[in-house]
Amino acid sequence: MAESTPTNFRAIIVGAGPVGLYLAHALSRANVDYVVLEQYGSVHRFHGAGVFLYPHTLRLLDQIGLYEKAEKDFTIAHTQTDLLTSNGRVIKSTPLWSMLGEQHAYPIAGLSRGQLIALLYENLPEKASRVKTGAAVLDIEAQDKGVKVRLTDGSIEEGSILIGVDGVYSKTRQILQQQLAQTPPDTWPMTATYNGLYGCFRSCHGFEPGTFYQSRGSGIVSQMIVGADRGHFAILRPILPTTESKRYTTEDRDRLAEELANIMVGPSVRFQDIWGLTDKETAAMVNQEEGYCDEWYHERVVLAGDAVHKATSATGLGVNTGINSAAVLANELYRTLRSEPDPSTRAIEDAFARYQQIRTPEASRLHTIGRRQIRGVTWETWADWLFDRFVNPWIGVGKIVGIIGKLIQRGQILEYVLFTDREVRVPWKNRPTA
């Protein structure tokens, strides 16, 4: 356990998604006082959106004692199968995910975003007093020794720093941009370029449990992870770029599902086959944004997760990137507080600068890869089609394992939390120092 840190230092975390809640655990382990502000009336709002947790993220959950508690919700991926939406023809099938799991001592696990949030929230110490719902940020006032946050209900929260993990339409980021420019920003870093459906369904004949299916075609990609009794799906298609937040109705969702009814999502399964087995309470139609911010912090305000870098769900890396960034931010805050119990704004900014410097290479690269991948599997250009159809099937699984493995190997860890690593074939680059 970490050494004591000063009781007068208080972090305000804006956003109770997976990244914000993991950060709350990390600060709790560092004995740092904090509060989480969630604008909606409940933390438990997401049900059907599936997430992929890679070994380096599962290692972070293991370090804070949550891995074994999460296992019951996992759908473990072993195989990746690529096929065509037009006829269900399999163009490639490899044991990609099992190879990665064997190499890094943790599996690749699918579960719903709601299950991940519930895991983090229900196991958070003092959650009733630490997490405030219905707490929407109106304004942020920077002060010499801290920040003052005005909420829409008229109340005020005061702290030493503010961490914005409030998603792609981050209110924190909007205010930070205004403070940096001293005028309302005329650019919006996040642009919706795709939309689609996601949901959870009862597994059916035609799917092999433990397989991640990726079905591609011109202007469409379907992805799903299937377990013994349930599966999660996401289907994406390009749209005209927009920076406007869009909420789709149930009628919009059902209309799109009807349009997609005949695409092949498995070798012998059409989308209409799983839509009939989908729990409609978990299904939604959403826009998927892409974007990257160059400015991650200003004075005592810092951003993390989708608030600062966002790719579509096609890579399955979004929540992994955000949680690993949160670990780095927690490490830098812990180091700062050990050397300067009541840190100046300069010391805080130095910590934020180190955090951004450590995370920028990976976050920027993954953002670029994400943009390239979604366009490649939806055949945006003839070159994308040519590569995906005739080059990709011949790329050896060992090469792909090597590329993804390097990302996993560089996974972060909370330096100040005691932890005994599992034996791995490929050593981790980062280890606890506690």
Tab-separated table of C-alpha atoms in Angstrom:
chain	number	residue	atom	x	y	z
A	1	MET	CA	0.000	0.000	0.000
A	2	ALA	CA	1.122	3.537	-0.728
A	3	GLU	CA	2.570	5.831	1.888
A	4	SER	CA	0.251	8.493	3.292
A	5	THR	CA	-0.405	11.509	1.125
A	6	PRO	CA	-1.695	14.883	2.373
A	7	THR	CA	-5.335	15.067	3.416
A	8	ASN	CA	-5.802	18.622	2.127
A	9	PHE	CA	-5.114	17.623	-1.480
A	10	ARG	CA	-8.362	16.739	-3.251
A	11	ALA	CA	-8.949	15.569	-6.807
A	12	ILE	CA	-12.247	16.174	-8.591
A	13	ILE	CA	-12.920	13.508	-11.221
A	14	VAL	CA	-15.572	14.470	-13.764
A	15	GLY	CA	-17.162	11.373	-15.282
A	16	ALA	CA	-18.053	7.971	-13.791
A	17	GLY	CA	-17.290	5.817	-16.801
A	18	PRO	CA	-14.717	2.993	-16.739
A	19	VAL	CA	-11.722	5.357	-16.907
A	20	GLY	CA	-13.018	7.704	-14.209
A	21	LEU	CA	-13.907	4.849	-11.867
A	22	TYR	CA	-10.573	3.098	-12.405
A	23	LEU	CA	-8.832	6.392	-11.638
A	24	ALA	CA	-10.877	6.620	-8.439
A	25	HIS	CA	-9.532	3.204	-7.403
A	26	ALA	CA	-5.991	4.300	-8.272
A	27	LEU	CA	-6.253	7.478	-6.183
A	28	SER	CA	-7.826	5.540	-3.326
A	29	ARG	CA	-4.812	3.195	-3.340
A	30	ALA	CA	-2.565	6.282	-3.186
A	31	ASN	CA	-4.531	7.651	-0.191
A	32	VAL	CA	-5.495	10.714	-2.214
A	33	ASP	CA	-8.796	12.370	-1.353
A	34	TYR	CA	-11.179	12.594	-4.316
A	35	VAL	CA	-14.763	12.933	-5.472
A	36	VAL	CA	-16.341	11.681	-8.705
A	37	LEU	CA	-18.984	13.861	-10.378
A	38	GLU	CA	-21.370	12.105	-12.762
A	39	GLN	CA	-23.794	14.287	-14.698
A	40	TYR	CA	-26.444	11.596	-15.124
A	41	GLY	CA	-28.760	10.355	-12.402
A	42	SER	CA	-27.198	6.892	-12.278
A	43	VAL	CA	-23.781	5.356	-12.786
A	44	HIS	CA	-25.422	2.230	-14.207
A	45	ARG	CA	-26.567	3.501	-17.601
A	46	PHE	CA	-24.837	1.274	-20.154
A	47	HIS	CA	-25.963	-2.274	-20.821
A	48	GLY	CA	-25.290	-3.598	-24.304
A	49	ALA	CA	-22.137	-1.928	-25.594
A	50	GLY	CA	-19.416	-4.568	-25.576
A	51	VAL	CA	-15.806	-3.831	-24.634
A	52	PHE	CA	-12.648	-5.838	-25.241
A	53	LEU	CA	-10.172	-5.953	-22.363
A	54	TYR	CA	-6.606	-6.764	-23.361
A	55	PRO	CA	-4.052	-8.465	-21.046
A	56	HIS	CA	-2.346	-5.245	-19.967
A	57	THR	CA	-5.683	-3.830	-18.790
A	58	LEU	CA	-6.660	-7.055	-17.020
A	59	ARG	CA	-3.296	-6.859	-15.243
A	60	LEU	CA	-4.274	-3.406	-13.937
A	61	LEU	CA	-7.582	-4.807	-12.689
A	62	ASP	CA	-5.719	-7.702	-11.080
A	63	GLN	CA	-3.432	-5.272	-9.260
A	64	ILE	CA	-6.407	-3.644	-7.514
A	65	GLY	CA	-8.034	-6.982	-6.706
A	66	LEU	CA	-10.792	-6.983	-9.314
A	67	TYR	CA	-9.688	-9.573	-11.869
A	68	GLU	CA	-11.143	-12.628	-10.146
A	69	LYS	CA	-14.356	-10.741	-9.401
A	70	ALA	CA	-14.708	-9.914	-13.103
A	71	GLU	CA	-14.055	-13.393	-14.504
A	72	LYS	CA	-17.667	-14.532	-14.199
A	73	ASP	CA	-18.692	-11.897	-16.749
A	74	PHE	CA	-15.938	-12.641	-19.267
A	75	THR	CA	-16.410	-14.039	-22.729
A	76	ILE	CA	-12.902	-15.246	-23.521
A	77	ALA	CA	-11.758	-14.810	-27.125
A	78	HIS	CA	-9.609	-17.532	-28.686
A	79	THR	CA	-10.065	-17.237	-32.434
A	80	GLN	CA	-10.449	-14.389	-34.914
A	81	THR	CA	-12.521	-15.144	-38.008
A	82	ASP	CA	-12.742	-12.649	-40.867
A	83	LEU	CA	-15.534	-13.020	-43.404
A	84	LEU	CA	-17.530	-11.140	-46.024
A	85	THR	CA	-20.862	-9.443	-45.327
A	86	SER	CA	-22.085	-10.289	-48.824
A	87	ASN	CA	-21.974	-14.091	-48.631
A	88	GLY	CA	-20.444	-15.141	-45.295
A	89	ARG	CA	-17.338	-16.529	-46.945
A	90	VAL	CA	-14.492	-16.909	-44.444
A	91	ILE	CA	-11.330	-15.272	-45.763
A	92	LYS	CA	-9.155	-15.851	-42.707
A	93	SER	CA	-9.347	-17.603	-39.341
A	94	THR	CA	-6.517	-17.723	-36.805
A	95	PRO	CA	-5.958	-18.450	-33.086
A	96	LEU	CA	-4.841	-14.830	-32.663
A	97	TRP	CA	-6.427	-14.183	-29.287
A	98	SER	CA	-5.422	-17.447	-27.629
A	99	MET	CA	-1.821	-16.883	-28.768
A	100	LEU	CA	-1.819	-13.419	-27.199
A	101	GLY	CA	-3.350	-14.774	-24.002
A	102	GLU	CA	-0.735	-17.516	-23.691
A	103	GLN	CA	2.050	-15.008	-24.300
A	104	HIS	CA	0.912	-12.437	-21.727
A	105	ALA	CA	-0.677	-14.618	-19.003
A	106	TYR	CA	-4.091	-12.952	-19.256
A	107	PRO	CA	-6.814	-13.614	-21.834
A	108	ILE	CA	-8.564	-11.231	-24.178
A	109	ALA	CA	-11.945	-10.826	-22.537
A	110	GLY	CA	-15.226	-9.440	-23.810
A	111	LEU	CA	-17.939	-8.085	-21.538
A	112	SER	CA	-20.463	-5.283	-21.583
A	113	ARG	CA	-19.534	-1.729	-20.701
A	114	GLY	CA	-22.237	-1.894	-18.042
A	115	GLN	CA	-20.633	-4.944	-16.438
A	116	LEU	CA	-17.251	-3.198	-16.337
A	117	ILE	CA	-18.760	-0.074	-14.777
A	118	ALA	CA	-20.624	-2.185	-12.203
A	119	LEU	CA	-17.409	-4.035	-11.327
A	120	LEU	CA	-15.492	-0.805	-10.740
A	121	TYR	CA	-18.301	1.025	-8.959
A	122	GLU	CA	-19.569	-1.724	-6.671
A	123	ASN	CA	-16.048	-2.465	-5.424
A	124	LEU	CA	-15.038	1.168	-4.887
A	125	PRO	CA	-14.395	1.963	-1.204
A	126	GLU	CA	-16.816	4.537	0.246
A	127	LYS	CA	-18.626	4.775	-3.087
A	128	ALA	CA	-21.766	6.286	-1.566
A	129	SER	CA	-19.891	9.385	-0.427
A	130	ARG	CA	-17.261	9.454	-3.165
A	131	VAL	CA	-19.496	9.325	-6.259
A	132	LYS	CA	-22.109	12.029	-6.771
A	133	THR	CA	-24.708	11.524	-9.496
A	134	GLY	CA	-26.816	14.242	-11.087
A	135	ALA	CA	-23.749	16.474	-10.755
A	136	ALA	CA	-23.330	18.227	-14.105
A	137	VAL	CA	-20.499	20.736	-14.495
A	138	LEU	CA	-21.477	24.283	-15.461
A	139	ASP	CA	-18.179	26.114	-15.079
A	140	ILE	CA	-14.648	25.692	-13.744
A	141	GLU	CA	-12.784	28.496	-12.002
A	142	ALA	CA	-9.019	28.144	-11.659
A	143	GLN	CA	-7.524	29.510	-8.450
A	144	ASP	CA	-3.984	29.846	-7.103
A	145	LYS	CA	-4.293	26.813	-4.851
A	146	GLY	CA	-7.033	24.840	-6.508
A	147	VAL	CA	-10.161	24.752	-8.642
A	148	LYS	CA	-13.776	25.646	-7.976
A	149	VAL	CA	-16.412	23.730	-9.943
A	150	ARG	CA	-19.897	25.179	-10.310
A	151	LEU	CA	-22.602	22.600	-10.941
A	152	THR	CA	-25.874	23.118	-12.770
A	153	ASP	CA	-27.846	22.639	-9.540
A	154	GLY	CA	-26.091	25.672	-8.052
A	155	SER	CA	-23.769	23.758	-5.748
A	156	ILE	CA	-19.984	24.109	-5.713
A	157	GLU	CA	-17.203	21.532	-5.436
A	158	GLU	CA	-13.695	22.630	-4.516
A	159	GLY	CA	-10.496	20.702	-4.988
A	160	SER	CA	-6.809	20.902	-5.782
A	161	ILE	CA	-7.114	19.577	-9.345
A	162	LEU	CA	-9.822	18.583	-11.794
A	163	ILE	CA	-9.554	15.518	-14.040
A	164	GLY	CA	-11.950	15.474	-16.985
A	165	VAL	CA	-12.855	11.952	-18.074
A	166	ASP	CA	-16.317	12.988	-19.207
A	167	GLY	CA	-16.285	11.477	-22.667
A	168	VAL	CA	-16.233	12.586	-26.249
A	169	TYR	CA	-18.514	15.595	-25.653
A	170	SER	CA	-16.518	16.600	-22.583
A	171	LYS	CA	-17.717	19.735	-20.813
A	172	THR	CA	-14.319	19.873	-19.119
A	173	ARG	CA	-12.563	19.990	-22.492
A	174	GLN	CA	-14.845	22.752	-23.755
A	175	ILE	CA	-14.063	24.906	-20.716
A	176	LEU	CA	-10.349	24.122	-20.929
A	177	GLN	CA	-10.308	25.155	-24.598
A	178	GLN	CA	-11.960	28.441	-23.711
A	179	GLN	CA	-9.410	29.092	-20.973
A	180	LEU	CA	-6.505	28.307	-23.289
A	181	ALA	CA	-7.806	30.541	-26.065
A	182	GLN	CA	-9.446	33.135	-23.796
A	183	THR	CA	-12.260	33.074	-26.358
A	184	PRO	CA	-14.875	30.473	-27.323
A	185	PRO	CA	-13.158	27.775	-29.411
A	186	ASP	CA	-14.017	27.750	-33.102
A	187	THR	CA	-12.925	24.156	-33.634
A	188	TRP	CA	-14.337	20.890	-32.345
A	189	PRO	CA	-11.771	18.087	-32.101
A	190	MET	CA	-14.251	15.207	-32.203
A	191	THR	CA	-16.082	14.353	-35.416
A	192	ALA	CA	-18.619	11.566	-35.883
A	193	THR	CA	-17.673	9.711	-39.045
A	194	TYR	CA	-19.516	6.422	-38.452
A	195	ASN	CA	-22.677	5.253	-36.797
A	196	GLY	CA	-24.290	1.922	-36.166
A	197	LEU	CA	-25.860	-0.547	-33.788
A	198	TYR	CA	-24.641	-2.382	-30.727
A	199	GLY	CA	-26.305	-4.862	-28.427
A	200	CYS	CA	-26.218	-8.156	-26.548
A	201	PHE	CA	-27.884	-11.325	-27.849
A	202	ARG	CA	-28.476	-14.937	-26.851
A	203	SER	CA	-26.006	-17.108	-28.703
A	204	CYS	CA	-27.376	-19.239	-31.517
A	205	HIS	CA	-26.446	-22.051	-33.892
A	206	GLY	CA	-23.824	-21.041	-36.431
A	207	PHE	CA	-21.374	-19.390	-34.059
A	208	GLU	CA	-18.330	-20.987	-32.465
A	209	PRO	CA	-17.981	-19.938	-28.800
A	210	GLY	CA	-14.788	-18.009	-28.104
A	211	THR	CA	-14.621	-16.595	-31.615
A	212	PHE	CA	-14.389	-12.929	-32.533
A	213	TYR	CA	-16.152	-12.514	-35.886
A	214	GLN	CA	-15.347	-9.542	-38.090
A	215	SER	CA	-17.462	-9.361	-41.228
A	216	ARG	CA	-16.524	-6.720	-43.745
A	217	GLY	CA	-17.883	-5.207	-46.926
A	218	SER	CA	-18.227	-2.001	-48.870
A	219	GLY	CA	-19.356	0.631	-46.364
A	220	ILE	CA	-20.050	-1.820	-43.532
A	221	VAL	CA	-18.291	-3.813	-40.823
A	222	SER	CA	-19.802	-6.160	-38.261
A	223	GLN	CA	-17.909	-7.259	-35.158
A	224	MET	CA	-18.999	-9.670	-32.465
A	225	ILE	CA	-17.586	-11.750	-29.671
A	226	VAL	CA	-19.577	-14.898	-28.980
A	227	GLY	CA	-19.548	-17.018	-25.834
A	228	ALA	CA	-21.344	-20.192	-24.845
A	229	ASP	CA	-24.648	-18.480	-24.088
A	230	ARG	CA	-24.406	-14.856	-25.180
A	231	GLY	CA	-22.661	-12.504	-27.549
A	232	HIS	CA	-22.026	-8.801	-28.083
A	233	PHE	CA	-22.234	-7.172	-31.491
A	234	ALA	CA	-21.414	-3.827	-33.080
A	235	ILE	CA	-22.113	-2.896	-36.691
A	236	LEU	CA	-20.620	0.292	-38.113
A	237	ARG	CA	-21.116	2.192	-41.332
A	238	PRO	CA	-19.741	5.543	-42.574
A	239	ILE	CA	-21.861	8.698	-42.388
A	240	LEU	CA	-21.380	12.289	-43.448
A	241	PRO	CA	-18.995	13.804	-40.881
A	242	THR	CA	-20.685	15.819	-38.145
A	243	THR	CA	-19.629	17.456	-34.896
A	244	GLU	CA	-23.188	17.586	-33.597
A	245	SER	CA	-24.234	15.261	-30.799
A	246	LYS	CA	-26.986	12.991	-32.096
A	247	ARG	CA	-29.472	10.907	-30.133
A	248	TYR	CA	-31.278	8.270	-32.150
A	249	THR	CA	-34.757	7.020	-31.336
A	250	THR	CA	-35.907	3.441	-30.968
A	251	GLU	CA	-37.573	3.848	-34.353
A	252	ASP	CA	-34.251	4.935	-35.900
A	253	ARG	CA	-32.590	1.888	-34.371
A	254	ASP	CA	-35.196	-0.562	-35.606
A	255	ARG	CA	-35.187	0.977	-39.076
A	256	LEU	CA	-31.434	0.507	-39.352
A	257	ALA	CA	-31.715	-3.060	-38.067
A	258	GLU	CA	-34.178	-3.769	-40.864
A	259	GLU	CA	-31.790	-2.283	-43.435
A	260	LEU	CA	-29.003	-4.518	-42.145
A	261	ALA	CA	-31.141	-7.648	-41.878
A	262	ASN	CA	-29.486	-9.595	-44.691
A	263	ILE	CA	-25.804	-8.895	-44.098
A	264	MET	CA	-23.825	-11.964	-43.062
A	265	VAL	CA	-22.406	-11.644	-39.549
A	266	GLY	CA	-21.259	-15.261	-39.335
A	267	PRO	CA	-20.465	-17.935	-41.921
A	268	SER	CA	-24.106	-19.058	-41.926
A	269	VAL	CA	-25.773	-16.339	-39.854
A	270	ARG	CA	-27.520	-13.188	-41.044
A	271	PHE	CA	-27.969	-10.161	-38.840
A	272	GLN	CA	-31.726	-10.715	-38.745
A	273	ASP	CA	-31.054	-14.060	-37.036
A	274	ILE	CA	-29.338	-12.428	-34.054
A	275	TRP	CA	-31.531	-9.312	-33.982
A	276	GLY	CA	-34.433	-11.553	-33.074
A	277	LEU	CA	-32.380	-12.869	-30.143
A	278	THR	CA	-31.187	-9.438	-29.028
A	279	ASP	CA	-32.323	-7.984	-25.724
A	280	LYS	CA	-33.720	-4.691	-27.016
A	281	GLU	CA	-33.020	-3.066	-23.647
A	282	THR	CA	-29.323	-3.438	-24.468
A	283	ALA	CA	-29.515	-2.353	-28.109
A	284	ALA	CA	-28.846	1.184	-29.280
A	285	MET	CA	-27.988	3.183	-32.358
A	286	VAL	CA	-25.143	5.619	-31.819
A	287	ASN	CA	-22.658	7.817	-33.624
A	288	GLN	CA	-18.992	6.915	-33.312
A	289	GLU	CA	-16.590	9.813	-33.139
A	290	GLU	CA	-12.927	10.196	-33.981
A	291	GLY	CA	-10.568	12.907	-32.800
A	292	TYR	CA	-7.350	13.824	-31.035
A	293	CYS	CA	-6.461	16.820	-28.872
A	294	ASP	CA	-2.986	18.312	-28.705
A	295	GLU	CA	-3.627	20.117	-25.403
A	296	TRP	CA	-4.281	17.696	-22.554
A	297	TYR	CA	-4.024	20.067	-19.594
A	298	HIS	CA	-3.987	23.668	-18.452
A	299	GLU	CA	-2.935	24.772	-14.987
A	300	ARG	CA	-4.845	22.461	-12.583
A	301	VAL	CA	-7.181	20.867	-15.133
A	302	VAL	CA	-6.268	17.730	-17.094
A	303	LEU	CA	-8.079	15.420	-19.528
A	304	ALA	CA	-7.996	11.650	-20.039
A	305	GLY	CA	-9.774	8.959	-22.032
A	306	ASP	CA	-12.265	9.779	-24.781
A	307	ALA	CA	-12.222	13.429	-23.721
A	308	VAL	CA	-8.780	13.785	-25.299
A	309	HIS	CA	-8.406	10.977	-27.871
A	310	LYS	CA	-11.113	8.917	-29.530
A	311	ALA	CA	-11.261	6.267	-32.242
A	312	THR	CA	-14.191	4.110	-33.282
A	313	SER	CA	-14.799	0.854	-31.447
A	314	ALA	CA	-13.332	-1.119	-34.363
A	315	THR	CA	-9.924	-1.553	-32.691
A	316	GLY	CA	-11.407	-2.520	-29.334
A	317	LEU	CA	-8.677	-0.468	-27.671
A	318	GLY	CA	-10.502	2.660	-26.485
A	319	VAL	CA	-11.198	1.745	-22.869
A	320	ASN	CA	-7.827	-0.022	-22.627
A	321	THR	CA	-5.993	3.119	-23.709
A	322	GLY	CA	-7.971	5.255	-21.274
A	323	ILE	CA	-7.407	2.999	-18.260
A	324	ASN	CA	-3.678	2.737	-18.962
A	325	SER	CA	-3.517	6.530	-19.229
A	326	ALA	CA	-5.291	6.816	-15.883
A	327	ALA	CA	-2.611	4.622	-14.303
A	328	VAL	CA	0.133	6.928	-15.599
A	329	LEU	CA	-1.693	10.014	-14.349
A	330	ALA	CA	-2.109	8.443	-10.905
A	331	ASN	CA	1.603	7.569	-10.803
A	332	GLU	CA	2.636	11.122	-11.645
A	333	LEU	CA	0.301	12.607	-9.044
A	334	TYR	CA	1.616	10.196	-6.410
A	335	ARG	CA	5.223	11.135	-7.179
A	336	THR	CA	4.409	14.831	-7.023
A	337	LEU	CA	2.588	14.584	-3.699
A	338	ARG	CA	5.412	12.618	-2.110
A	339	SER	CA	7.917	15.354	-2.947
A	340	GLU	CA	5.603	18.356	-2.526
A	341	PRO	CA	2.625	17.714	-0.190
A	342	ASP	CA	0.947	21.004	-1.116
A	343	PRO	CA	1.989	21.269	-4.779
A	344	SER	CA	2.084	24.559	-6.599
A	345	THR	CA	0.321	25.029	-9.905
A	346	ARG	CA	3.724	24.743	-11.582
A	347	ALA	CA	4.377	21.383	-9.919
A	348	ILE	CA	0.917	20.169	-10.925
A	349	GLU	CA	1.474	21.241	-14.524
A	350	ASP	CA	4.838	19.481	-14.536
A	351	ALA	CA	3.110	16.262	-13.452
A	352	PHE	CA	0.476	16.674	-16.150
A	353	ALA	CA	3.190	17.362	-18.726
A	354	ARG	CA	4.995	14.131	-17.817
A	355	TYR	CA	1.707	12.237	-18.066
A	356	GLN	CA	1.064	13.596	-21.555
A	357	GLN	CA	4.650	12.982	-22.635
A	358	ILE	CA	4.479	9.330	-21.546
A	359	ARG	CA	1.097	8.649	-23.134
A	360	THR	CA	1.264	10.714	-26.336
A	361	PRO	CA	3.286	8.251	-28.472
A	362	GLU	CA	0.898	5.361	-27.827
A	363	ALA	CA	-2.339	7.367	-27.843
A	364	SER	CA	-1.433	9.199	-31.044
A	365	ARG	CA	-0.346	6.011	-32.786
A	366	LEU	CA	-3.481	4.114	-31.760
A	367	HIS	CA	-5.653	6.989	-32.949
A	368	THR	CA	-3.956	6.831	-36.353
A	369	ILE	CA	-4.209	3.033	-36.475
A	370	GLY	CA	-7.876	3.229	-35.509
A	371	ARG	CA	-8.659	5.623	-38.348
A	372	ARG	CA	-6.809	3.413	-40.781
A	373	GLN	CA	-8.401	0.179	-39.585
A	374	ILE	CA	-12.043	1.237	-39.775
A	375	ARG	CA	-11.535	2.636	-43.263
A	376	GLY	CA	-9.706	-0.486	-44.325
A	377	VAL	CA	-12.371	-2.959	-43.223
A	378	THR	CA	-15.193	-0.860	-44.695
A	379	TRP	CA	-13.293	-0.563	-47.998
A	380	GLU	CA	-13.308	3.218	-48.190
A	381	THR	CA	-11.068	3.141	-51.282
A	382	TRP	CA	-10.223	0.582	-53.937
A	383	ALA	CA	-6.773	0.270	-52.325
A	384	ASP	CA	-8.439	-0.636	-49.005
A	385	TRP	CA	-10.512	-3.280	-50.783
A	386	LEU	CA	-7.478	-4.682	-52.569
A	387	PHE	CA	-5.410	-4.911	-49.385
A	388	ASP	CA	-8.184	-6.364	-47.243
A	389	ARG	CA	-9.277	-8.951	-49.784
A	390	PHE	CA	-5.985	-10.115	-51.227
A	391	VAL	CA	-3.135	-9.105	-48.890
A	392	ASN	CA	-4.603	-9.371	-45.389
A	393	PRO	CA	-5.479	-13.100	-45.700
A	394	TRP	CA	-1.802	-13.854	-46.303
A	395	ILE	CA	-0.403	-11.903	-43.336
A	396	GLY	CA	0.786	-14.497	-40.842
A	397	VAL	CA	-0.788	-14.571	-37.400
A	398	GLY	CA	2.683	-14.497	-35.839
A	399	LYS	CA	3.328	-11.064	-37.306
A	400	ILE	CA	0.055	-9.717	-35.915
A	401	VAL	CA	0.755	-11.262	-32.497
A	402	GLY	CA	4.131	-9.525	-32.534
A	403	ILE	CA	2.610	-6.122	-33.314
A	404	ILE	CA	-0.170	-6.326	-30.719
A	405	GLY	CA	2.177	-7.988	-28.252
A	406	LYS	CA	4.485	-4.969	-28.211
A	407	LEU	CA	1.537	-2.767	-27.234
A	408	ILE	CA	0.514	-5.160	-24.466
A	409	GLN	CA	4.083	-5.532	-23.207
A	410	ARG	CA	4.278	-1.767	-22.638
A	411	GLY	CA	1.159	-1.820	-20.462
A	412	GLN	CA	1.184	0.466	-17.435
A	413	ILE	CA	1.091	-0.442	-13.754
A	414	LEU	CA	0.470	1.480	-10.525
A	415	GLU	CA	4.026	1.904	-9.278
A	416	TYR	CA	3.017	2.362	-5.644
A	417	VAL	CA	0.742	-0.684	-5.223
A	418	LEU	CA	2.335	-3.986	-4.193
A	419	PHE	CA	1.706	-6.670	-6.787
A	420	THR	CA	3.181	-10.030	-7.733
A	421	ASP	CA	3.084	-10.520	-11.484
A	422	ARG	CA	2.125	-13.772	-13.135
A	423	GLU	CA	4.787	-15.613	-15.076
A	424	VAL	CA	4.782	-14.421	-18.676
A	425	ARG	CA	6.622	-15.393	-21.834
A	426	VAL	CA	7.223	-11.753	-22.735
A	427	PRO	CA	8.385	-9.612	-19.775
A	428	TRP	CA	6.469	-6.460	-18.908
A	429	LYS	CA	8.246	-3.161	-19.512
A	430	ASN	CA	6.669	-1.501	-16.456
A	431	ARG	CA	6.663	-2.998	-12.959
A	432	PRO	CA	5.618	-1.763	-9.513
A	433	THR	CA	8.321	-0.116	-7.426
A	434	ALA	CA	6.456	-0.475	-4.108
